[in-house]
CSV table of C-alpha atoms in Angstrom, one decimal:
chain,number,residue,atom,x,y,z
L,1174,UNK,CA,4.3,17.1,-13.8
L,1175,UNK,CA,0.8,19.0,-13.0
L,1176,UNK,CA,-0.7,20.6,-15.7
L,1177,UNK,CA,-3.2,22.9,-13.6
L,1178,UNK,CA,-5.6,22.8,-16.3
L,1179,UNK,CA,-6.4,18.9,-15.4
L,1180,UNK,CA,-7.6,19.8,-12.3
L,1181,UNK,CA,-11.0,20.8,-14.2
L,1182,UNK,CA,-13.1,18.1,-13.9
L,1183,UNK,CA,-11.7,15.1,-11.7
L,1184,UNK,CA,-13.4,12.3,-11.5
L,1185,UNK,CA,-12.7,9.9,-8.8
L,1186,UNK,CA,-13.6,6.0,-9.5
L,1187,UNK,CA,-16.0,4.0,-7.1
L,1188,UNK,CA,-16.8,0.2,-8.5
L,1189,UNK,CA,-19.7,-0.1,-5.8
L,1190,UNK,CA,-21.8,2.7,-7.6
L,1191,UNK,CA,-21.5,1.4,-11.2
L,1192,UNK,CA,-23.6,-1.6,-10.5
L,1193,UNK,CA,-21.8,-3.9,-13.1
L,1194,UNK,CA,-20.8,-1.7,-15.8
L,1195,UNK,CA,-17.1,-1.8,-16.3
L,1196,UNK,CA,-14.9,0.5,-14.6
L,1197,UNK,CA,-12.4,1.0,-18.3
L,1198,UNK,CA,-15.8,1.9,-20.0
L,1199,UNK,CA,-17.0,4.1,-17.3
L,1200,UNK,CA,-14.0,6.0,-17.3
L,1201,UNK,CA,-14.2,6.3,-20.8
L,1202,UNK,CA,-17.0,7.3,-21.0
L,1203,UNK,CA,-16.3,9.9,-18.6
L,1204,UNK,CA,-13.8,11.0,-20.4
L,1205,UNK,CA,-15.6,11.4,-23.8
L,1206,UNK,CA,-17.9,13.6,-21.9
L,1207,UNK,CA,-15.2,15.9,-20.4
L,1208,UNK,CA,-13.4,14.4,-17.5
L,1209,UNK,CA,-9.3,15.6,-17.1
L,1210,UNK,CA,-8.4,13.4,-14.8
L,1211,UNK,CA,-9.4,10.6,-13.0
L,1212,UNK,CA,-8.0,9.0,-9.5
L,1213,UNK,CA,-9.0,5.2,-8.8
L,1214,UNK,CA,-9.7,4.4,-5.3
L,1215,UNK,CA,-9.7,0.5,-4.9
L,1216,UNK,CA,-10.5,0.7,-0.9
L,1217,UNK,CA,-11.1,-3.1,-1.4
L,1218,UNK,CA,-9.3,-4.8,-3.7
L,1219,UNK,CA,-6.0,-7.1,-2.9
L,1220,UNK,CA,-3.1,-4.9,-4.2
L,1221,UNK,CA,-2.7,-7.3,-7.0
L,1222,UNK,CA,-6.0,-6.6,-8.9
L,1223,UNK,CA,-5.3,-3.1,-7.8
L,1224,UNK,CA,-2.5,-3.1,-9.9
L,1225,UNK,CA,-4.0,-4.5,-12.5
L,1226,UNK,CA,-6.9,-2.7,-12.7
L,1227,UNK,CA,-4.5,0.2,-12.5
L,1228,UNK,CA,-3.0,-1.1,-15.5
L,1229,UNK,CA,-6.0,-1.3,-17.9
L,1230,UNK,CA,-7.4,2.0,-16.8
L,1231,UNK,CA,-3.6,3.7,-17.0
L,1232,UNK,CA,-3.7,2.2,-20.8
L,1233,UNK,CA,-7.0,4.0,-21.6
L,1234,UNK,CA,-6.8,7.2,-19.8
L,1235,UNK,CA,-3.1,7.7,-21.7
L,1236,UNK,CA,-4.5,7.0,-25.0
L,1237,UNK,CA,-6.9,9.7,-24.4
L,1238,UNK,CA,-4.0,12.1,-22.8
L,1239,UNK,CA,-5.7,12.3,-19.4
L,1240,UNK,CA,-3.5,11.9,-15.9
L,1241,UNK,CA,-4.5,8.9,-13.9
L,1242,UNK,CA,-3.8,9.1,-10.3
L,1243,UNK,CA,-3.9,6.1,-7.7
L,1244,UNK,CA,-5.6,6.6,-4.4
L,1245,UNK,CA,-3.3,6.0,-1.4
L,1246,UNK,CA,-0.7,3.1,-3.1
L,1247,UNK,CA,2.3,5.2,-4.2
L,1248,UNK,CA,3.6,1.3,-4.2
L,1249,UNK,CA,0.9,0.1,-7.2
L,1250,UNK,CA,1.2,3.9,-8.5
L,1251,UNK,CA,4.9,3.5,-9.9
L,1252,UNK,CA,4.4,0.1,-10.2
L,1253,UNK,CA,1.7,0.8,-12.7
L,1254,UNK,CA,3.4,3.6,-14.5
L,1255,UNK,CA,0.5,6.0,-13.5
L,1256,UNK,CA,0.4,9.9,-13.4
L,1257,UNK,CA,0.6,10.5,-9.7
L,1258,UNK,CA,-0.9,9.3,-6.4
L,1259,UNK,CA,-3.8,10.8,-3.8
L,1260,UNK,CA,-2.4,11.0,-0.1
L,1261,UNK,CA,-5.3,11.3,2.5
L,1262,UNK,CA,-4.2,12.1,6.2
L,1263,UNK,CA,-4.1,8.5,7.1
L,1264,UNK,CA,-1.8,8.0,4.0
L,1265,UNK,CA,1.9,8.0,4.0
L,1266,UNK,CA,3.4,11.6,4.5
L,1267,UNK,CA,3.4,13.6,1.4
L,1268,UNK,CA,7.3,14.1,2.2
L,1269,UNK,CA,8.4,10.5,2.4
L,1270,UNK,CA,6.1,10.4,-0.7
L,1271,UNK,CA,7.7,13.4,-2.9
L,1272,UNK,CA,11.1,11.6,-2.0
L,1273,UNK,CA,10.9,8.0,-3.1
L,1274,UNK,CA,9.0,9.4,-6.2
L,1275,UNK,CA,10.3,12.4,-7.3
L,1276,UNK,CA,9.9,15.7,-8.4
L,1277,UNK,CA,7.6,14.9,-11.7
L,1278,UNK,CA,5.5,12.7,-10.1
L,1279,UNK,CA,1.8,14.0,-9.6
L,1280,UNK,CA,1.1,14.2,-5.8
L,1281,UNK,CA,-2.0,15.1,-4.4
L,1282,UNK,CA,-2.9,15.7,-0.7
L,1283,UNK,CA,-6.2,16.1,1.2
L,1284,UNK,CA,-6.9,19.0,3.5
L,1285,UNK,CA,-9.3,20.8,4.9
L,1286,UNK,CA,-8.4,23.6,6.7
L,1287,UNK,CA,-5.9,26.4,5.4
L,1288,UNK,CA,-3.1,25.1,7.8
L,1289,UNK,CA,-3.2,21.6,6.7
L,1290,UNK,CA,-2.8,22.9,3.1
L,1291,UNK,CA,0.2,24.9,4.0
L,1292,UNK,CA,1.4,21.5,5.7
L,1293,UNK,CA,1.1,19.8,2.6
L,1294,UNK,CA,2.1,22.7,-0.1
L,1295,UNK,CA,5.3,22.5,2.0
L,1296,UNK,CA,5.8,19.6,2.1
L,1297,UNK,CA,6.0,19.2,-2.1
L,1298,UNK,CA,2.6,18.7,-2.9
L,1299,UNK,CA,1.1,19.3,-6.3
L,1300,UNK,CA,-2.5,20.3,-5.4
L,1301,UNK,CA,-4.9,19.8,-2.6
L,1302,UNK,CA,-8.3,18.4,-2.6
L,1303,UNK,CA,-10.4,19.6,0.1
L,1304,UNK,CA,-13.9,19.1,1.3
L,1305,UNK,CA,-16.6,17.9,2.0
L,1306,UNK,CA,-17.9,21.2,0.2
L,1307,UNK,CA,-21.4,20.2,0.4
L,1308,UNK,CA,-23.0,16.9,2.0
L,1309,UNK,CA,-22.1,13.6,0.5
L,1310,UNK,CA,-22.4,10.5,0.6
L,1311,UNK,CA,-20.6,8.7,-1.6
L,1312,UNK,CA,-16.9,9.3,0.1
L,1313,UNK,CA,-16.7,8.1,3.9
L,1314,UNK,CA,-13.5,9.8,4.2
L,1315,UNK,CA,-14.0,13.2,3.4
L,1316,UNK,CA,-15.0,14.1,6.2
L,1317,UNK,CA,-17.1,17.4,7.7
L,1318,UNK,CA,-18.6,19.6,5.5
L,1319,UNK,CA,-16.6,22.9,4.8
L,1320,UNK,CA,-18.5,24.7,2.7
L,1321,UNK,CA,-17.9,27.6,-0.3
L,1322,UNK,CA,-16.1,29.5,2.9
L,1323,UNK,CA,-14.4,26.6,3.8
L,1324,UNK,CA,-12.6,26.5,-0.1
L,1325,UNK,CA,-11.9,29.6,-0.5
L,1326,UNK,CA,-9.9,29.7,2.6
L,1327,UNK,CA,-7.6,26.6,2.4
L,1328,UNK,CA,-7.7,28.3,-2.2
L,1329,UNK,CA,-6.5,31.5,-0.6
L,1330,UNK,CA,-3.8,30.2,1.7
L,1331,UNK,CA,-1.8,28.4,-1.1
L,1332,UNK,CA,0.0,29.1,-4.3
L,1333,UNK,CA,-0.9,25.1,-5.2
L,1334,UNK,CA,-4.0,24.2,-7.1
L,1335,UNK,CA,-7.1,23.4,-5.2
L,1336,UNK,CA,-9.7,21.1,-5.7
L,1337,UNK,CA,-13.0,20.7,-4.2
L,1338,UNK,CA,-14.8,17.7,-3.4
L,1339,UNK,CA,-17.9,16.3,-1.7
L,1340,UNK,CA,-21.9,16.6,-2.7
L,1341,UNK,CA,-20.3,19.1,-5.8
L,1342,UNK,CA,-23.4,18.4,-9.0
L,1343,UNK,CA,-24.4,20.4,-12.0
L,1344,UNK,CA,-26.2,23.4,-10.0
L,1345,UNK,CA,-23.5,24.3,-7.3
L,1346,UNK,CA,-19.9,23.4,-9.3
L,1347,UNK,CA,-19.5,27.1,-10.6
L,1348,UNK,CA,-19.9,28.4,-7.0
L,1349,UNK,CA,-17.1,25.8,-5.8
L,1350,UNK,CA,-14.7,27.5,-9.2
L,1351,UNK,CA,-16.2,31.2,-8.1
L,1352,UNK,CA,-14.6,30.5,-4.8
L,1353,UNK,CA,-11.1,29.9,-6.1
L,1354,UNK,CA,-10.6,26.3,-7.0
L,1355,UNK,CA,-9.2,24.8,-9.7
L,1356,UNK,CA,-11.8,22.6,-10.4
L,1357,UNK,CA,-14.4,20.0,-9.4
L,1358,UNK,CA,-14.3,16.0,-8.1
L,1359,UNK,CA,-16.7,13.9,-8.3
L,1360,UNK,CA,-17.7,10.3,-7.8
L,1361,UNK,CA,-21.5,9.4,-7.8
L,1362,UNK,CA,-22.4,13.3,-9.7
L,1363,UNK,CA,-20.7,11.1,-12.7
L,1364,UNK,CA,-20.4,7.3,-11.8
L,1365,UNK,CA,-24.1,6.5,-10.2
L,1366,UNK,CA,-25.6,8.4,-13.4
L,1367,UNK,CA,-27.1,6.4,-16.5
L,1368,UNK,CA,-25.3,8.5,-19.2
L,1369,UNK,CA,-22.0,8.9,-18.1
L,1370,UNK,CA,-20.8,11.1,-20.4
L,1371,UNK,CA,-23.9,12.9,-20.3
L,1372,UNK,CA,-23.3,13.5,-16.8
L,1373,UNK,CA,-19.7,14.5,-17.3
L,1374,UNK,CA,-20.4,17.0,-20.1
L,1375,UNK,CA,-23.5,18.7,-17.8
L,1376,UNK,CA,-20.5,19.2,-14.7
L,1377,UNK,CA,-18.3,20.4,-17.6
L,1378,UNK,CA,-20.2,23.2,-19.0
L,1379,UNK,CA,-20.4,24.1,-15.3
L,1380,UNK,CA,-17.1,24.2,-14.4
L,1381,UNK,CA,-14.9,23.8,-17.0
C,253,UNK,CA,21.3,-7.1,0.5
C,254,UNK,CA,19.8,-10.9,2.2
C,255,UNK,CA,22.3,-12.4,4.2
C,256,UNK,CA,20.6,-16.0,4.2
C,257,UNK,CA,21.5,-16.3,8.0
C,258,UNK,CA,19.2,-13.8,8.9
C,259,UNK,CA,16.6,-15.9,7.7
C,260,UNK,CA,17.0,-18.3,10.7
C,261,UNK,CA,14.8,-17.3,12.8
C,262,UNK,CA,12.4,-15.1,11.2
C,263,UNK,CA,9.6,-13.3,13.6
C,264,UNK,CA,6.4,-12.1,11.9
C,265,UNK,CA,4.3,-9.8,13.9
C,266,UNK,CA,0.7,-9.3,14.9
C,267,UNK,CA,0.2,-7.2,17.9
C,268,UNK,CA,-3.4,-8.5,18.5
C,269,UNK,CA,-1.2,-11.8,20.3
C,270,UNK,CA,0.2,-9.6,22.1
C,271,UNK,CA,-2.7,-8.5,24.7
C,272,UNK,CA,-1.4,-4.9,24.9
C,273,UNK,CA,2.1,-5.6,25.3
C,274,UNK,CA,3.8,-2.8,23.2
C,275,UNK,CA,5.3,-4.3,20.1
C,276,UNK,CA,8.8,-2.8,20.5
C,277,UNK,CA,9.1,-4.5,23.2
C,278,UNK,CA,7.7,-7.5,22.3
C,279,UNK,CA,9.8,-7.4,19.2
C,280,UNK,CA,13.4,-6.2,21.4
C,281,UNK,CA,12.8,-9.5,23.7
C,282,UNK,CA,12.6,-11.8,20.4
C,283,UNK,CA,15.5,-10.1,19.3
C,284,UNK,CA,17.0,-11.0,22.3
C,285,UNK,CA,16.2,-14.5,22.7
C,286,UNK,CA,17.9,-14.8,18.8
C,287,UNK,CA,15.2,-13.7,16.4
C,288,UNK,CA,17.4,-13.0,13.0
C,289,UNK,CA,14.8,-11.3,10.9
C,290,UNK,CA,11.5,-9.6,11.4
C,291,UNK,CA,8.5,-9.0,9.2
C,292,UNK,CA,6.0,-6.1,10.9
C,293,UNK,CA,2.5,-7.0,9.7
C,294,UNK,CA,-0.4,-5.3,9.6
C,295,UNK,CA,-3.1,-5.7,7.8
C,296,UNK,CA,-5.6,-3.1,9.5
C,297,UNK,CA,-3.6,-0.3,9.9
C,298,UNK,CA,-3.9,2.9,8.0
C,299,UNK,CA,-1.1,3.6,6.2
C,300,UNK,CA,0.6,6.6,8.5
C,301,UNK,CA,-0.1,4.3,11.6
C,302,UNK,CA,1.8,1.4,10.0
C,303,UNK,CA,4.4,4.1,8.6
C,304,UNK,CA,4.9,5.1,12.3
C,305,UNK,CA,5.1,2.1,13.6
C,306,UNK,CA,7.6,0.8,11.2
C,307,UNK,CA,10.1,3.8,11.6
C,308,UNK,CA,9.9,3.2,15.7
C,309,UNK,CA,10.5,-0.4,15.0
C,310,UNK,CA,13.1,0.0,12.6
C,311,UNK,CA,15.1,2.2,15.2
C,312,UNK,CA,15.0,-0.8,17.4
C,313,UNK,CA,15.9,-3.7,15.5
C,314,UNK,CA,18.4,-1.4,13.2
C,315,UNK,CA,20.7,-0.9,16.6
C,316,UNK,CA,20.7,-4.8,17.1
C,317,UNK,CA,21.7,-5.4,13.5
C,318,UNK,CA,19.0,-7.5,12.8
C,319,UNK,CA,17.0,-6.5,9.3
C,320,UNK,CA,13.1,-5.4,9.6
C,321,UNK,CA,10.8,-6.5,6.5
C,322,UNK,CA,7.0,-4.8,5.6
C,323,UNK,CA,4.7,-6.7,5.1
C,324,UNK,CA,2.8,-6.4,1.8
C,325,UNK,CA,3.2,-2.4,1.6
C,326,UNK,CA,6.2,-1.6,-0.8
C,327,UNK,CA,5.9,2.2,0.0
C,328,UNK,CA,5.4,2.0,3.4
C,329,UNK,CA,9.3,0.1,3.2
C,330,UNK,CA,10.5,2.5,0.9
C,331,UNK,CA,9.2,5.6,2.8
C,332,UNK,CA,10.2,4.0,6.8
C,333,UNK,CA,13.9,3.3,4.8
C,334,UNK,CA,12.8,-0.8,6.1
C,335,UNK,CA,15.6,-3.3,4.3
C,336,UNK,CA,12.8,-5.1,2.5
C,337,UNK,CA,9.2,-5.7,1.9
C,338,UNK,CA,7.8,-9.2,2.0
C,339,UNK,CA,4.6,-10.1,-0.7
C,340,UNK,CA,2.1,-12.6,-1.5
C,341,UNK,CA,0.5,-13.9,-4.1
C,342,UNK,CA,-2.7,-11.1,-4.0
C,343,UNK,CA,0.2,-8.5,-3.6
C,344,UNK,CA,2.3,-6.6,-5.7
C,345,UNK,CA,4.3,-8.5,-8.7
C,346,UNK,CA,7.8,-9.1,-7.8
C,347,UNK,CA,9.1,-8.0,-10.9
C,348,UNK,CA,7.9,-4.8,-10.6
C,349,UNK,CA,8.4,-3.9,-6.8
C,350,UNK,CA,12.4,-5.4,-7.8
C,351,UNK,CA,12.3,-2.8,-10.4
C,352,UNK,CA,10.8,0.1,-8.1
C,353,UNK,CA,13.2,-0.6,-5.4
C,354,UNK,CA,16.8,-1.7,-6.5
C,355,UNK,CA,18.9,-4.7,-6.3
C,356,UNK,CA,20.3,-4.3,-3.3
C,357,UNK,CA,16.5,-4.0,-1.4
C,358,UNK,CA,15.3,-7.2,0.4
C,359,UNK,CA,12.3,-9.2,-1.7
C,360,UNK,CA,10.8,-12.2,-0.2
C,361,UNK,CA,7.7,-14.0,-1.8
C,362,UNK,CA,5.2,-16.5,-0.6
C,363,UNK,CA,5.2,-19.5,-2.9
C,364,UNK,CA,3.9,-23.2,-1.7
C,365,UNK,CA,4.7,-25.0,-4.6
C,366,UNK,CA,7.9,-25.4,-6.6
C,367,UNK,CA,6.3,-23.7,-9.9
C,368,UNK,CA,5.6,-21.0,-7.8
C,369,UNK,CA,9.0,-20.9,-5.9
C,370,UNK,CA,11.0,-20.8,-9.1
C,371,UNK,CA,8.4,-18.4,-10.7
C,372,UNK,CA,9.4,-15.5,-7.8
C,373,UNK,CA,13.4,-16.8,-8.3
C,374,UNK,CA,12.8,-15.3,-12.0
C,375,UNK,CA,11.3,-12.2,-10.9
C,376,UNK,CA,14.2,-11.5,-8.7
C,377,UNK,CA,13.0,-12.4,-5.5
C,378,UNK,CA,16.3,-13.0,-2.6
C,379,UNK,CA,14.0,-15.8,-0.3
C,380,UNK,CA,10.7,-17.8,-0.5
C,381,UNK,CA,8.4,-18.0,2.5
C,382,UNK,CA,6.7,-21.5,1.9
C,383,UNK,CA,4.0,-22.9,4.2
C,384,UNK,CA,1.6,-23.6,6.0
C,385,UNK,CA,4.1,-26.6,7.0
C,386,UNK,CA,2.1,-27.5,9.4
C,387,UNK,CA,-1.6,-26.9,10.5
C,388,UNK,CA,-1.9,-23.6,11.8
C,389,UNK,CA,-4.6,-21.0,13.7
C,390,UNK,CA,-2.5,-17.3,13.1
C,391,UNK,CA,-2.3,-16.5,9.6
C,392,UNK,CA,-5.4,-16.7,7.7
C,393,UNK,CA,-3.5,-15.9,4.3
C,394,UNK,CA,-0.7,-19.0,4.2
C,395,UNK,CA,-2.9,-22.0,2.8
C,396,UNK,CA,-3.3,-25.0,2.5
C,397,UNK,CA,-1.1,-27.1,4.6
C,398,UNK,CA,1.9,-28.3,2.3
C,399,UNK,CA,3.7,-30.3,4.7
C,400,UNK,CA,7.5,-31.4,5.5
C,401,UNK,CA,7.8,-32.7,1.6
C,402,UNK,CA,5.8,-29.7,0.1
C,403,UNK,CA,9.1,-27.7,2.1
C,404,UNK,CA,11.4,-30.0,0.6
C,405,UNK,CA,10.1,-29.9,-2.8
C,406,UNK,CA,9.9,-25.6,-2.7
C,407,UNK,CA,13.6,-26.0,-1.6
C,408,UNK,CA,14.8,-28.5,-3.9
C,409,UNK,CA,13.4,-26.4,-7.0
C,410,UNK,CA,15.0,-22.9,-5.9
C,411,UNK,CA,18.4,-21.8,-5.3
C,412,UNK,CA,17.4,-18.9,-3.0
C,413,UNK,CA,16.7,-19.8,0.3
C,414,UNK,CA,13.1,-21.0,1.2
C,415,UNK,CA,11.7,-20.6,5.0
C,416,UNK,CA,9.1,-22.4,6.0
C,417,UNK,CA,5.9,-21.1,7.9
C,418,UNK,CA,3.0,-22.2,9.4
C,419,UNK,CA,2.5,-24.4,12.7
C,420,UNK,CA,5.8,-24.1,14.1
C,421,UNK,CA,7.2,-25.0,17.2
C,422,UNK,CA,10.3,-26.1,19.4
C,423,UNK,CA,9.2,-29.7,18.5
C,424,UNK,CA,8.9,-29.5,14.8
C,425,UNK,CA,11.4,-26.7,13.7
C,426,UNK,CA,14.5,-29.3,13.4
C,427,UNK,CA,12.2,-31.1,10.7
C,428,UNK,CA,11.8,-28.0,8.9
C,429,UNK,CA,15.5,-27.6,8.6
C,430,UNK,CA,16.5,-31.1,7.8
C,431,UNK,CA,13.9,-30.7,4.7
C,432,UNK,CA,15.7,-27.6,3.0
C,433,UNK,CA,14.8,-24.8,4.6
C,434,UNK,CA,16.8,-21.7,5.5
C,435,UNK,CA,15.1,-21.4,8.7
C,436,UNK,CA,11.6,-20.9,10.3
C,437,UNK,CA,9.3,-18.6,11.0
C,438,UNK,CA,7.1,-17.7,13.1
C,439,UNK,CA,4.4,-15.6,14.9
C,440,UNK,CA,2.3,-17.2,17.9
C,441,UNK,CA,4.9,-19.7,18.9
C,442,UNK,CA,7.0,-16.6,19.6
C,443,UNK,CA,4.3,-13.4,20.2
C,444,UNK,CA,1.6,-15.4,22.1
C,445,UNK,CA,4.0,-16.6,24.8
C,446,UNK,CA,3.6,-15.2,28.2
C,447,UNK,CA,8.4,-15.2,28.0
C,448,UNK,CA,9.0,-14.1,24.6
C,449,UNK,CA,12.5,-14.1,25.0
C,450,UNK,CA,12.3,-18.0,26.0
C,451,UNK,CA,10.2,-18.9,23.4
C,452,UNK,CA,12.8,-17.5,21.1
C,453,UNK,CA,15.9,-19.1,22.9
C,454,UNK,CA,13.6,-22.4,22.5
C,455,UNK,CA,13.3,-22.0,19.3
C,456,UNK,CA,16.8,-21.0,18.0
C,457,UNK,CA,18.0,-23.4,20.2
C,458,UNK,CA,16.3,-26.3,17.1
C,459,UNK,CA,16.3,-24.0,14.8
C,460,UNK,CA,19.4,-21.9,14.7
């Protein structure tokens, strides 16, 4: 079950930008510095160590009372216990997705244009993350760059949660919450940063 | 629930054999030639494209009573309403896809050793897929080759039935049977023929 207010300050995970620190302390630190949820992409990684990295990172991010979604595998999601899953449009169908898991299972859907959020608020999502906001590059998939306008149309045509994502740092996050979301995601505004948390808390006094 | 004579002759797809021949097709002509089982892989697909593709060739071999396996993607089974999911060794535990998807859903592992075999037995698996039995150019993930005895050895150790993959043909499938095995399957020696149907009669014709 969402709890809106998690939707503050999502952070999603990238391996590739944390140059060898571990991903458990990462997101830990992350956390400590604000974070209220956190979704880990493995776009890589064999499902196995997806699952087990799913694992470790699910038993830290509980211990600290903070959702954990999983990006695209609903399969290594409730396999892993976690909070929820991330359905891109190339994912399975948020429908077939709300069915197999049920109705307190987190579910999360990118879109970026009002309909495709109606599309996915009917079809039992929990919130929406939509973007690119601003220009990115740390997400391939994101795709074209929205804008403030392009938020605050796909925030103003559902009743779900919306949050924004792509190229969102310390100096333009209150302008993506102005606009009606629900919060902020990040990847390299946190993860490519020396001090993590440090990072984390600057986005948090932003738009938390 | 695994009837163990579906197992016979057991097609796994790849629709880059088939040179733009349309896989329902390819897969209705095996069907007809006496393919008993059939595993839809794909590794490259996005998720909604192998979704889709698994529902339209789950209408197919649904109406010819034969059962239709995913590959690797537990969801993806789940969601198309497939009657199992088949995983490796860098996919999902057994134990916990069992757990996610009932007793009566179909769970096959690959195992090449005995240790391995009775390992997925435990965890609730209902077949083995054991190979490479013989040297072989179209799966890059089966291994090492294990040979006739390394089939016998998988089959002796396991009371679920064990099919053997990997390099086989109408010449060689009778050897597979006489060491154990359920039945065989296969993916060029069926997909890459120009008369799909008549390389499956060929084949059951050993086999079956």
């Amino acid at each position: 079950m969402l709890n809106p207010g998690s939707l503050s300050l999502y952070l999603c995970t990238d391996r590739k930008l944390l140059f060898g620190r571990p991903l458990p302390e990462a997101v830990e630190a992350a956390i400590a510095g604000g974070v209220t949820m956190v979704q880990l992409r493995e776009k890589d990684a064999p499902a196995r160590e997806f699952f087990d990295i799913a694992r470790e990172v699910l038993a830290l991010t509980r211990s600290r009372g903070v959702p954990l979604i999983i990006n695209d595998r609903l399969d290594i999601a409730l396999a892993a216990g976690a909070d929820g899953v991330h359905l891109g449009q190339s994912d399975l169908p948020c429908f077939e997705a709300r069915r197999i898991a049920g109705k307190d299972f987190i579910i999360g859907i990118s879109a970026h244009t009002p309909e495709g959020a109606l599309s996915a608020q009917r079809a039992g999502a929990d919130y929406i993350g939509s973007g690119a906001v601003f220009p990115t590059g740390s997400k391939a998939d994101v795709g074209a760059v929205i804008g403030i306008e392009g938020i605050r149309a796909v925030a103003d045509a559902v009743k779900i949660p919306v949050v924004g994502i792509g190229g969102i740092n310390p100096g333009n996050a209150a302008s993506v919450i102005a606009a009606g979301a629900a919060g902020v995601a990040v990847i390299s505004a946190i993860l490519s940063q020396p001090d993590i948390r440090a990072a984390a808390l600057a986005l948090k006094s932003c738009a938390g």
